[in-house]
Amino acid sequence: MTDWSWDWNPSEEYLTDGVPPGVVAEVERLTTELAALGPDSVRVGRPIDREGGLREFDLLGGRGFISFLPVPRHACVYVCNITWYG
């Protein structure tokens, strides 16, 4: 377990507007697990050929994805976008 946390960027209201509650719950679950990875979260998801920067991770079997930014300096994973195809 690490001391990393996660947060919404820019805000929860902005990112979750129009997204079903079950999908929001899955995003929160995934980002909690990403934060538990700590510094290793810079290698999770796409792109697979490099570390760091804005990353993507599939949601619910490819029915959408989240874009997240792990920032080691802040010890935080920021959720930056939720794309849901439904």
Short mmCIF file of C-alpha atoms in Angstrom, two decimals:
data_model
loop_
_atom_site.label_atom_id
_atom_site.label_comp_id
_atom_site.label_asym_id
_atom_site.label_seq_id
_atom_site.Cartn_x
_atom_site.Cartn_y
_atom_site.Cartn_z
CA MET A 1 0.00 0.00 0.00
CA THR A 2 1.25 3.48 -0.80
CA ASP A 3 0.43 6.94 0.45
CA TRP A 4 -0.72 7.99 -3.02
CA SER A 5 -4.20 9.38 -3.55
CA TRP A 6 -6.36 10.23 -6.53
CA ASP A 7 -8.41 13.27 -7.53
CA TRP A 8 -10.60 14.65 -10.30
CA ASN A 9 -9.07 17.15 -12.73
CA PRO A 10 -10.77 19.58 -13.45
CA SER A 11 -13.70 18.55 -11.17
CA GLU A 12 -15.96 15.61 -10.42
CA GLU A 13 -19.04 17.54 -11.56
CA TYR A 14 -17.48 18.36 -14.93
CA LEU A 15 -16.09 14.89 -15.64
CA THR A 16 -19.10 12.86 -14.52
CA ASP A 17 -21.84 15.00 -16.11
CA GLY A 18 -24.05 12.60 -18.08
CA VAL A 19 -22.08 9.48 -17.11
CA PRO A 20 -24.15 6.67 -15.51
CA PRO A 21 -23.61 6.23 -11.74
CA GLY A 22 -22.34 2.67 -12.19
CA VAL A 23 -19.63 3.90 -14.54
CA VAL A 24 -18.61 6.60 -12.06
CA ALA A 25 -18.35 3.93 -9.35
CA GLU A 26 -16.12 1.84 -11.64
CA VAL A 27 -13.90 4.87 -12.36
CA GLU A 28 -13.55 5.48 -8.62
CA ARG A 29 -12.69 1.81 -8.02
CA LEU A 30 -10.08 1.77 -10.80
CA THR A 31 -8.43 5.00 -9.72
CA THR A 32 -8.27 3.76 -6.13
CA GLU A 33 -6.36 0.74 -7.42
CA LEU A 34 -4.14 2.93 -9.60
CA ALA A 35 -3.30 5.07 -6.56
CA ALA A 36 -2.48 1.89 -4.61
CA LEU A 37 0.14 1.11 -7.28
CA GLY A 38 1.87 4.38 -6.42
CA PRO A 39 4.84 5.18 -8.68
CA ASP A 40 4.14 2.07 -10.78
CA SER A 41 0.96 3.73 -12.09
CA VAL A 42 3.11 5.58 -14.67
CA ARG A 43 3.39 2.25 -16.56
CA VAL A 44 -0.28 1.17 -16.51
CA GLY A 45 -2.53 1.41 -19.56
CA ARG A 46 -1.80 3.00 -22.91
CA PRO A 47 0.59 4.00 -24.36
CA ILE A 48 2.45 0.77 -23.68
CA ASP A 49 5.76 1.80 -25.25
CA ARG A 50 6.65 4.55 -22.74
CA GLU A 51 6.15 5.67 -19.15
CA GLY A 52 4.52 8.77 -17.74
CA GLY A 53 2.32 11.39 -19.28
CA LEU A 54 -1.39 11.11 -19.90
CA ARG A 55 -2.43 7.44 -19.80
CA GLU A 56 -5.60 5.59 -20.86
CA PHE A 57 -7.28 2.56 -19.30
CA ASP A 58 -10.30 0.65 -20.63
CA LEU A 59 -13.58 0.62 -18.72
CA LEU A 60 -16.01 -2.27 -18.41
CA GLY A 61 -14.71 -4.47 -21.20
CA GLY A 62 -13.91 -1.71 -23.68
CA ARG A 63 -17.24 0.13 -23.44
CA GLY A 64 -15.29 3.27 -22.59
CA PHE A 65 -12.01 4.45 -21.14
CA ILE A 66 -10.54 6.88 -18.66
CA SER A 67 -7.64 9.22 -19.24
CA PHE A 68 -5.53 9.72 -16.15
CA LEU A 69 -2.31 11.46 -15.22
CA PRO A 70 -0.08 9.93 -12.54
CA VAL A 71 2.09 12.65 -11.00
CA PRO A 72 4.86 11.23 -8.77
CA ARG A 73 5.78 14.70 -7.49
CA HIS A 74 2.25 15.06 -6.05
CA ALA A 75 1.88 11.35 -5.17
CA CYS A 76 -1.48 11.52 -6.92
CA VAL A 77 -3.35 10.02 -9.87
CA TYR A 78 -5.59 12.60 -11.56
CA VAL A 79 -8.65 11.51 -13.55
CA CYS A 80 -8.68 13.86 -16.56
CA ASN A 81 -11.41 12.44 -18.83
CA ILE A 82 -14.08 9.78 -18.96
CA THR A 83 -15.21 8.52 -22.37
CA TRP A 84 -18.29 6.29 -22.25
CA TYR A 85 -19.71 4.65 -25.39
CA GLY A 86 -22.62 3.05 -23.54
#
